[in-house]
Tab-separated table of C-alpha atoms in Angstrom:
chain	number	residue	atom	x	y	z
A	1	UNK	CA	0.000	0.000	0.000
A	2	UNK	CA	1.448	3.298	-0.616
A	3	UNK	CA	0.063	5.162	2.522
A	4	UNK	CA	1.796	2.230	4.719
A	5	UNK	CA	5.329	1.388	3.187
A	6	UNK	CA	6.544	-1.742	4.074
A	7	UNK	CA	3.231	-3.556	4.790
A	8	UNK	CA	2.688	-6.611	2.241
A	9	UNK	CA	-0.603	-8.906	2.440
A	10	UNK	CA	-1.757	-8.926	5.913
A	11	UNK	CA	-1.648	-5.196	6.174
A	12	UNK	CA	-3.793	-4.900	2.769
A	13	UNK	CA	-6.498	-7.755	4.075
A	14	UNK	CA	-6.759	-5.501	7.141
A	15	UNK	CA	-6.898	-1.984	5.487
A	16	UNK	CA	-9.880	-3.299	2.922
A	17	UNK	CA	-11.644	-4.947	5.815
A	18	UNK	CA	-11.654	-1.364	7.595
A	19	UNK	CA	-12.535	0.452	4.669
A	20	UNK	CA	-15.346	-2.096	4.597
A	21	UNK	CA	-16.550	-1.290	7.800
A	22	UNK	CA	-16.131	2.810	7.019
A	23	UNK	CA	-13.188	3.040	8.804
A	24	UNK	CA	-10.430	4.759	7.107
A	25	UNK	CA	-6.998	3.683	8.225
A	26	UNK	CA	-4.713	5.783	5.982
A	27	UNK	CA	-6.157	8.720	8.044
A	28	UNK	CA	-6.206	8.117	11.104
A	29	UNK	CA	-5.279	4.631	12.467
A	30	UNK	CA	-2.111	4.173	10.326
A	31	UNK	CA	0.454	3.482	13.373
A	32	UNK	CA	-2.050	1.528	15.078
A	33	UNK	CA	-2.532	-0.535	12.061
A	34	UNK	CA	1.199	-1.180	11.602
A	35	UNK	CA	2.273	-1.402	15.299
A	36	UNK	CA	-0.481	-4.314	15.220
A	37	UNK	CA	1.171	-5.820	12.455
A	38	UNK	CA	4.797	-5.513	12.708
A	39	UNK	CA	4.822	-5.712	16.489
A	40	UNK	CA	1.681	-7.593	17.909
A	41	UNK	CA	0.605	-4.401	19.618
A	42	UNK	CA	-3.637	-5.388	20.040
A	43	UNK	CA	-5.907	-2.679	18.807
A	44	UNK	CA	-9.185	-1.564	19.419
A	45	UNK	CA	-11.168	1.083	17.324
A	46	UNK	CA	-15.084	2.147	17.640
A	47	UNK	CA	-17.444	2.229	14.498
A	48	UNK	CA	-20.157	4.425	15.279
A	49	UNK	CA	-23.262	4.405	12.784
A	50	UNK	CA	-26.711	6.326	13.460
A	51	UNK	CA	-27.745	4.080	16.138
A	52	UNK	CA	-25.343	1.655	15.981
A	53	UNK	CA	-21.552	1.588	17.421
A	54	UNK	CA	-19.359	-1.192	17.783
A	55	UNK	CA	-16.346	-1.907	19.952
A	56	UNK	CA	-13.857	-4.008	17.408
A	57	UNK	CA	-10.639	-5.691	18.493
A	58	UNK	CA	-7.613	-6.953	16.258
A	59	UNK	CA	-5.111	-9.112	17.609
A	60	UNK	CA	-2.309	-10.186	15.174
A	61	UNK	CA	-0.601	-13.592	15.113
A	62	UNK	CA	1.978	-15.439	13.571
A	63	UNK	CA	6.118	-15.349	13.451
A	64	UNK	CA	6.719	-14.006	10.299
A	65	UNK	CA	4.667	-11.151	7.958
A	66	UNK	CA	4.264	-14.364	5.874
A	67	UNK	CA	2.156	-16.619	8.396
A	68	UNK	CA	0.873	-13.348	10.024
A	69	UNK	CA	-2.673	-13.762	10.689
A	70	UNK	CA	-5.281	-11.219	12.128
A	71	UNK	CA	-8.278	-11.762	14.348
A	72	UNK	CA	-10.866	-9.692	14.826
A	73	UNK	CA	-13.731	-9.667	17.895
A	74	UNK	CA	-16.577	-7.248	17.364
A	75	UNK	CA	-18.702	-6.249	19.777
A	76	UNK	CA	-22.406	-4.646	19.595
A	77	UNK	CA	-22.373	-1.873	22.571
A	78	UNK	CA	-25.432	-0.009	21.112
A	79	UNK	CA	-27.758	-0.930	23.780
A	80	UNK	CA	-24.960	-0.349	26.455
A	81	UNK	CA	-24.372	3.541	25.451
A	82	UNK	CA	-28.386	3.873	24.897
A	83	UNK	CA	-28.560	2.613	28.553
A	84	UNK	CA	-25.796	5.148	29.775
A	85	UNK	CA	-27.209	8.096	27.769
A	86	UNK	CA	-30.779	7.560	29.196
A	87	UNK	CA	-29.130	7.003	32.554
A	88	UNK	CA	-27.610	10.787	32.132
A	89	UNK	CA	-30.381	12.423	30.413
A	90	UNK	CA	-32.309	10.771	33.990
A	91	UNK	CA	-29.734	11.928	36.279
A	92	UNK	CA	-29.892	15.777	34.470
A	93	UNK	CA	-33.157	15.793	34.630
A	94	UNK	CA	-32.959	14.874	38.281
A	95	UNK	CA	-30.828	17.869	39.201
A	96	UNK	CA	-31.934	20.467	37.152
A	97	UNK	CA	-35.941	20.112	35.871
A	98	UNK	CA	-37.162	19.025	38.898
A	99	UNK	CA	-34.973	20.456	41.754
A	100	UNK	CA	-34.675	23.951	40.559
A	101	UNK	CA	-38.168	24.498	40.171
A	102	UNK	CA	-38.794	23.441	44.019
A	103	UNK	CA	-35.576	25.481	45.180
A	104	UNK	CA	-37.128	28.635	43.408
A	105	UNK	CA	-40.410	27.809	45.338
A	106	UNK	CA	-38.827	27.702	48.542
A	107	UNK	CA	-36.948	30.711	48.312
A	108	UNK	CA	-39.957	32.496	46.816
A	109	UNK	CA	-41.850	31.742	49.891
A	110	UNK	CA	-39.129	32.432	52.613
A	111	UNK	CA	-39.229	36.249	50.521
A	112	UNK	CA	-42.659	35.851	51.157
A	113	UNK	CA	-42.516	35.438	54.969
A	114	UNK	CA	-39.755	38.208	55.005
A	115	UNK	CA	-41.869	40.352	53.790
A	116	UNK	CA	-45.121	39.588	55.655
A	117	UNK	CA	-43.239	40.104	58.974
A	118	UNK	CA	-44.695	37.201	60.198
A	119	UNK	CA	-45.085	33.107	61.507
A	120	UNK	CA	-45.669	31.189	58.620
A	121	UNK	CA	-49.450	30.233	58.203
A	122	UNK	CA	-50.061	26.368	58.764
A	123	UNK	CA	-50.435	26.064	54.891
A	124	UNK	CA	-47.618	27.528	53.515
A	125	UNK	CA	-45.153	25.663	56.971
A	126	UNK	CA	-46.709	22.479	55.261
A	127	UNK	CA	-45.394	23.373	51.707
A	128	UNK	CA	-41.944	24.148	52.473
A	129	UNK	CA	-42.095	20.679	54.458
A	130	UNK	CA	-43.126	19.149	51.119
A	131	UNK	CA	-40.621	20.523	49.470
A	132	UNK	CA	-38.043	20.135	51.804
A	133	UNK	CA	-38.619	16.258	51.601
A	134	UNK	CA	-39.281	16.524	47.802
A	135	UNK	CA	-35.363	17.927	47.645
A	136	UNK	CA	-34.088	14.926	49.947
A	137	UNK	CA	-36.202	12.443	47.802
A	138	UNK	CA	-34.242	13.733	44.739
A	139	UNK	CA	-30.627	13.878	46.401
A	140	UNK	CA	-31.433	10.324	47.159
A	141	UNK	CA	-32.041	9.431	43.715
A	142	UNK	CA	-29.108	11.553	42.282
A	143	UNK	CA	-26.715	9.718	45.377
A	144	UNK	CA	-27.729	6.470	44.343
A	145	UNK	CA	-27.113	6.968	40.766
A	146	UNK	CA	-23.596	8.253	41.152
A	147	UNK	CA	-23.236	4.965	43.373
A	148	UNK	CA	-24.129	2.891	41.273
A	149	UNK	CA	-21.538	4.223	38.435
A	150	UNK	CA	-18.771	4.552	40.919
A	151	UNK	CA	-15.484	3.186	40.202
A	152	UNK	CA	-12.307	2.603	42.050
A	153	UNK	CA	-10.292	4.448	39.873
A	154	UNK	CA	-12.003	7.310	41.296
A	155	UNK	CA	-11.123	7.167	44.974
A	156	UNK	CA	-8.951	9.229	46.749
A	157	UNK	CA	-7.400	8.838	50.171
A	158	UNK	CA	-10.065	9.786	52.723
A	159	UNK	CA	-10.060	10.172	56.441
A	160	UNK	CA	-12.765	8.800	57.499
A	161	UNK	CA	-12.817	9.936	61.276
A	162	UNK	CA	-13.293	13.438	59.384
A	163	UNK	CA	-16.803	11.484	57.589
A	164	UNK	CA	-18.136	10.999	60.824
A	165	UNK	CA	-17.692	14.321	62.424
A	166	UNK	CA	-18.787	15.870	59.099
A	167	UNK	CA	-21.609	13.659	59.351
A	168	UNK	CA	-22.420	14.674	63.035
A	169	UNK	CA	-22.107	18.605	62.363
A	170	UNK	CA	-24.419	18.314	59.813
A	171	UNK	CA	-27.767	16.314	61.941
A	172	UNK	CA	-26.676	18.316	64.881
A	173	UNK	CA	-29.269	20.734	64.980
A	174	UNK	CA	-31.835	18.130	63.908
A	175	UNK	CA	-30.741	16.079	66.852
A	176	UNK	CA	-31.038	19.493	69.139
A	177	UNK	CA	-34.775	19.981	67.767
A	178	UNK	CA	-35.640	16.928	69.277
A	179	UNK	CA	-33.550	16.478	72.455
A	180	UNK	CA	-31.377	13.666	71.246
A	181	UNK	CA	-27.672	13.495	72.228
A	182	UNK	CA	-24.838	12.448	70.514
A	183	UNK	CA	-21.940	10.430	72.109
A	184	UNK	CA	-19.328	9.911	69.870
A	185	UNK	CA	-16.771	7.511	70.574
A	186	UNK	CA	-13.515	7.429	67.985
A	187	UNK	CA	-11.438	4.735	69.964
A	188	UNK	CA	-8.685	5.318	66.855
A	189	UNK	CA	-7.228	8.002	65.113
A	190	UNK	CA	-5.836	8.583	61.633
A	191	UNK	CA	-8.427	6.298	60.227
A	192	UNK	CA	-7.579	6.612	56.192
A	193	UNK	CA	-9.088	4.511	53.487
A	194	UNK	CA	-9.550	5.104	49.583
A	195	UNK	CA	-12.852	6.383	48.539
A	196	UNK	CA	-15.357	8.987	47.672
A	197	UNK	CA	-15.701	11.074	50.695
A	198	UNK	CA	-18.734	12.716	49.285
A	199	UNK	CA	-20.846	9.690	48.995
A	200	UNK	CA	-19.419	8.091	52.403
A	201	UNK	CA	-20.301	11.204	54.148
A	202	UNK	CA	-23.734	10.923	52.901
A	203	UNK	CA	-23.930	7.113	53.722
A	204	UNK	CA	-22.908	7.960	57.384
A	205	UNK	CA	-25.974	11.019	57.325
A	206	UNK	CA	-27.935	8.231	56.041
A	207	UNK	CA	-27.352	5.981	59.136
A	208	UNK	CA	-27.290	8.324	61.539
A	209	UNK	CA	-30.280	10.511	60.266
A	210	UNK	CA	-32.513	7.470	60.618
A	211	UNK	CA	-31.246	6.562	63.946
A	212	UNK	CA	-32.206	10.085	64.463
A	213	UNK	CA	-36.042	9.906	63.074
A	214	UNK	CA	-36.819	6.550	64.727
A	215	UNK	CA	-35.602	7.409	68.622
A	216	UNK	CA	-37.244	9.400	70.859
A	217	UNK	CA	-36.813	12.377	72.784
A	218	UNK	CA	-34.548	12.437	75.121
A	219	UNK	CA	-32.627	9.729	74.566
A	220	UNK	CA	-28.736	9.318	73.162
A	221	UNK	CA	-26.972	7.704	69.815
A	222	UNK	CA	-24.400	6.598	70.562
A	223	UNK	CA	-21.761	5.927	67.236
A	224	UNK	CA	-18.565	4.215	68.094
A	225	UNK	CA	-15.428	4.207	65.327
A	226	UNK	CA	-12.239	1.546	66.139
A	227	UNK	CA	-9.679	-0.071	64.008
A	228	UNK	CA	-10.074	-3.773	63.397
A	229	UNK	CA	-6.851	-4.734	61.801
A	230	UNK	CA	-6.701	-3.366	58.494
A	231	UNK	CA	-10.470	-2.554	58.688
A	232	UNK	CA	-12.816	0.407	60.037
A	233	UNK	CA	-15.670	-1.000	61.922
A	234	UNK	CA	-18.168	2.183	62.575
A	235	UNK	CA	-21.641	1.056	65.184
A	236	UNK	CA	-24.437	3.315	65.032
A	237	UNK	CA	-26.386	2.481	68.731
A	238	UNK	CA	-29.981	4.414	68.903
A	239	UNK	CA	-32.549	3.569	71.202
A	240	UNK	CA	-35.193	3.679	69.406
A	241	UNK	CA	-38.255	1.974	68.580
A	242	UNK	CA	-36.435	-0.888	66.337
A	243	UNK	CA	-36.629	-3.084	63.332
A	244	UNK	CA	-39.912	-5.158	63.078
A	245	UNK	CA	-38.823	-8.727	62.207
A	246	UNK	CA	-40.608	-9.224	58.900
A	247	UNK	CA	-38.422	-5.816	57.855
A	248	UNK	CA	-34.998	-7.282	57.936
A	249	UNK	CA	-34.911	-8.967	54.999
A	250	UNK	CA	-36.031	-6.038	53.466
A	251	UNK	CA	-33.895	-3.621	55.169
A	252	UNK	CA	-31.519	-2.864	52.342
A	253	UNK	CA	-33.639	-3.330	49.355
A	254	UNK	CA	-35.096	0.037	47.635
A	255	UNK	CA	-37.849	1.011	48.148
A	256	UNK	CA	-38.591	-0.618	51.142
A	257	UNK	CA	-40.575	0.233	53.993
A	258	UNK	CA	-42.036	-0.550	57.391
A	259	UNK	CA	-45.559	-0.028	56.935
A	260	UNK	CA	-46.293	0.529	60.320
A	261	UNK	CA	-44.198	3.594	60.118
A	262	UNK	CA	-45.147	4.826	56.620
A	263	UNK	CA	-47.509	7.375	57.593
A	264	UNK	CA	-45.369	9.270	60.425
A	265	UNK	CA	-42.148	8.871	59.070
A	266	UNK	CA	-41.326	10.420	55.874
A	267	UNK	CA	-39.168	8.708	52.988
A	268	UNK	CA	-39.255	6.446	50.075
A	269	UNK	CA	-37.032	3.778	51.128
A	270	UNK	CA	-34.042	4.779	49.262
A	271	UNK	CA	-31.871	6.076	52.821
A	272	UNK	CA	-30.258	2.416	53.638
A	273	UNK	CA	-30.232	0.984	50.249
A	274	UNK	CA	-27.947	4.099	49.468
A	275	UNK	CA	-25.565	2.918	52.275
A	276	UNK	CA	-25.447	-0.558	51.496
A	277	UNK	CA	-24.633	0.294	47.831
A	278	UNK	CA	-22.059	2.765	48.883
A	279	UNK	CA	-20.375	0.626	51.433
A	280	UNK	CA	-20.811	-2.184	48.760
A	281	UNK	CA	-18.900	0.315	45.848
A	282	UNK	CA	-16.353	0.441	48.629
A	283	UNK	CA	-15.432	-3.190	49.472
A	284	UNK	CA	-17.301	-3.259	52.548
A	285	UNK	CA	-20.284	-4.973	54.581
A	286	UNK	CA	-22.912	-3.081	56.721
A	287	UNK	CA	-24.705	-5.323	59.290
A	288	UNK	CA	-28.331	-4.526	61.126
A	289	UNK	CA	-28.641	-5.815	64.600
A	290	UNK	CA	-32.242	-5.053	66.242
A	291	UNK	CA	-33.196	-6.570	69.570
A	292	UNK	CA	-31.527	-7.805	72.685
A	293	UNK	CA	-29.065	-10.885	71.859
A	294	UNK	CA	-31.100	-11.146	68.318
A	295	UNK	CA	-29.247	-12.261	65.359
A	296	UNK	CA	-28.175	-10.183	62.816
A	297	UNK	CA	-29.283	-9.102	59.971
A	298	UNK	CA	-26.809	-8.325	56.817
A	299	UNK	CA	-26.033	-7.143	54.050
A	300	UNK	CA	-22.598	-8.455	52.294
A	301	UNK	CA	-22.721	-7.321	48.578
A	302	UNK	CA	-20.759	-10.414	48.280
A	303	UNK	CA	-23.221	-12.599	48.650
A	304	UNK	CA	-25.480	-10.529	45.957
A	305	UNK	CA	-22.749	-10.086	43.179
A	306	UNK	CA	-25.460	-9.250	40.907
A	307	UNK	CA	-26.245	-5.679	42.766
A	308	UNK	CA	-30.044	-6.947	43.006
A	309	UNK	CA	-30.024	-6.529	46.577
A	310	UNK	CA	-32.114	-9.889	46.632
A	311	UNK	CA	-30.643	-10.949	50.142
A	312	UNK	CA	-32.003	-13.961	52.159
A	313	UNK	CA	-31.641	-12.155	55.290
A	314	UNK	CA	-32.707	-14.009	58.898
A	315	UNK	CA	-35.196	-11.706	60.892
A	316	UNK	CA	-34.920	-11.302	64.659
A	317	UNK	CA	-36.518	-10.938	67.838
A	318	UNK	CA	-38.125	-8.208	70.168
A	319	UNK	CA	-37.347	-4.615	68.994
A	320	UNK	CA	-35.059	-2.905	71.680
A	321	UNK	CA	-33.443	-0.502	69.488
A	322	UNK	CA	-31.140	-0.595	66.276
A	323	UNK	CA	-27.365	-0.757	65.673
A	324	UNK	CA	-26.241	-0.431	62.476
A	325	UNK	CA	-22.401	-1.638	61.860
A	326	UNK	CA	-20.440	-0.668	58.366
A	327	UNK	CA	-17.244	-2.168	58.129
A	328	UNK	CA	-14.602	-1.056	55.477
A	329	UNK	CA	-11.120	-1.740	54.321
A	330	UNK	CA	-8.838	0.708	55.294
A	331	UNK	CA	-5.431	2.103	53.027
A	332	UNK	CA	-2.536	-0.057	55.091
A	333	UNK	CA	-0.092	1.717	53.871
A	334	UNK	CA	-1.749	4.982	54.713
A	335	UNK	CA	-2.349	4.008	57.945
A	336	UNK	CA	0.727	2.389	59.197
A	337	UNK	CA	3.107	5.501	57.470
A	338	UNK	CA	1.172	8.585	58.181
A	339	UNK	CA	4.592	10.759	57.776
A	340	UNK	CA	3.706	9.659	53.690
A	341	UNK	CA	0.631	11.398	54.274
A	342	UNK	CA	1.327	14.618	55.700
């Protein structure tokens, strides 16, 4: 060929079957072409038609030019990007067309009350509640999304004593406004791991917000962070009202609720399934305990490879309160060199 000097047969087979396809190797694959013939180098290019695209793959074998032969794997990821593009059109539509409509309501009707001088009226306290929860419905969604598409390659070193006290800043004045007490116990400091501190931080809200929403007045959470080995192990303690038994084997799925609760508590069911997908993204296990000397319940992504969250969970005994445990793998060499750190 006289755009690739020094290519004989193989090369030619290879440059008509692209030019079959539509892709045009004189232009712009030329030293992939001939590093995958001359030196074995694989090579992967993307035909993209309309609605179609396909992932193709050439690996080139053979000792000589003369024996040289080419293989070629191609792969139909239409559906795949379809999936992913619907996923982001979902996830825009999430953050922009519904929440800014509700955040422009809300602070339309805080200038409101400014303005009146006054207590909000019964009516309009009940729509900023509304909204308030539609918001948190939506962060849920958005939070779960960006869990499910998280990847390792992603993660950055993360202190994860800093998670919890962000964690505990933030519910703080919730947990005032009802006469709950924190007692926060970090038994172990310098506690680094890799991960995505946003979505961790909103894991741990998770927990300890519902700890928060299912206690009582008056009464203390207690949240208790220690080093197991090369592991964090992080108990949420509330003494609250529990986990009925025929909920635990539901406890992690989406969408999931105690109906006996329903009605007084608001949320859709998304608040654990976030953490066990987050903790799951992260290598980790979460546990449920609910009941004095009950078994637990759990929920080991390893045992649900699939990400269906279709556990076989075992249910327990008399409700006496909830403890949530999330235990994840911690950066060794983070942790046992901390001079690397600073």
């Amino acid at each position: 060929s006289e755009m690739m000097p020094g290519l004989n047969v193989p090369s030619l087979s290879l440059v008509a079957f692209l030019r079959h396809i539509n892709i045009d190797p004189d232009v712009r694959n030329r030293d992939q072409v001939e590093n995958l013939i001359l030196n074995h180098e694989p090579l992967q290019l993307n035909r993209v038609d309309q609605d179609t695209e396909l992932v193709i793959n050439f690996n080139a074998t053979g000792d000589t030019l003369a024996n040289r032969l080419v293989a070629a794997s191609i792969v139909d990821v239409s559906e795949i990007r379809r999936s992913e593009r619907s996923r982001a059109e979902l996830i825009d539509f999430l953050s922009h067309d519904l929440r800014s409509p509700l955040i422009s309501s809300l602070y339309l009707l805080k200038a409101e009350d400014t303005v009146r001088g006054e207590a909000p009226a019964e009516k309009i306290e009940r729509i900023e509640n509304n909204i308030n929860l539609s918001l948190r419905m939506i962060d849920d969604l958005l939070s779960i999304a960006r869990a499910d598409n998280l990847t390792t390659e992603a993660f950055v070193p993360v202190l994860f004593d800093s998670i919890v006290d962000n964690a505990v800043d933030r519910l703080s004045p919730q947990a005032r406004s009802v006469e709950i007490q924190f007692d926060v116990d970090t038994r172990d400091d310098d506690l680094w791991m890799d991960g995505d501190a946003g979505l961790l931080e909103r894991a741990m809200v998770n927990i300890v917000g519902n700890a928060i929403k299912y206690s009582p007045g008056g009464t203390t959470i207690q949240i208790v962070t220690e080093r197991h080995g090369d592991q964090v192990v992080c108990r949420v303690i509330d003494q609250g009202i529990g986990i009925a038994p025929d909920m635990m084997k539901n406890l992690f799925k989406r969408f999931k609720r105690d109906a006996t609760v329903a009605s007084t508590v608001e949320g859709i069911g998304l608040g654990l399934a976030l953490v066990a997908k987050v903790v799951s993204q992260h290598g980790g296990t979460i546990e449920a305990h609910s009941g004095s000397g009950a078994e637990p319940a759990s929920s080991s992504m390893a045992t649900a490879p699939d990400g269906s969250d279709d556990l076989n969970l075992p249910t327990t005994g008399k409700n006496s309160g909830t403890e949530i445990q999330v235990t994840l793998p911690l950066n060794v060499k983070l942790t046992d060199d901390q001079s690397a750190v600073a």
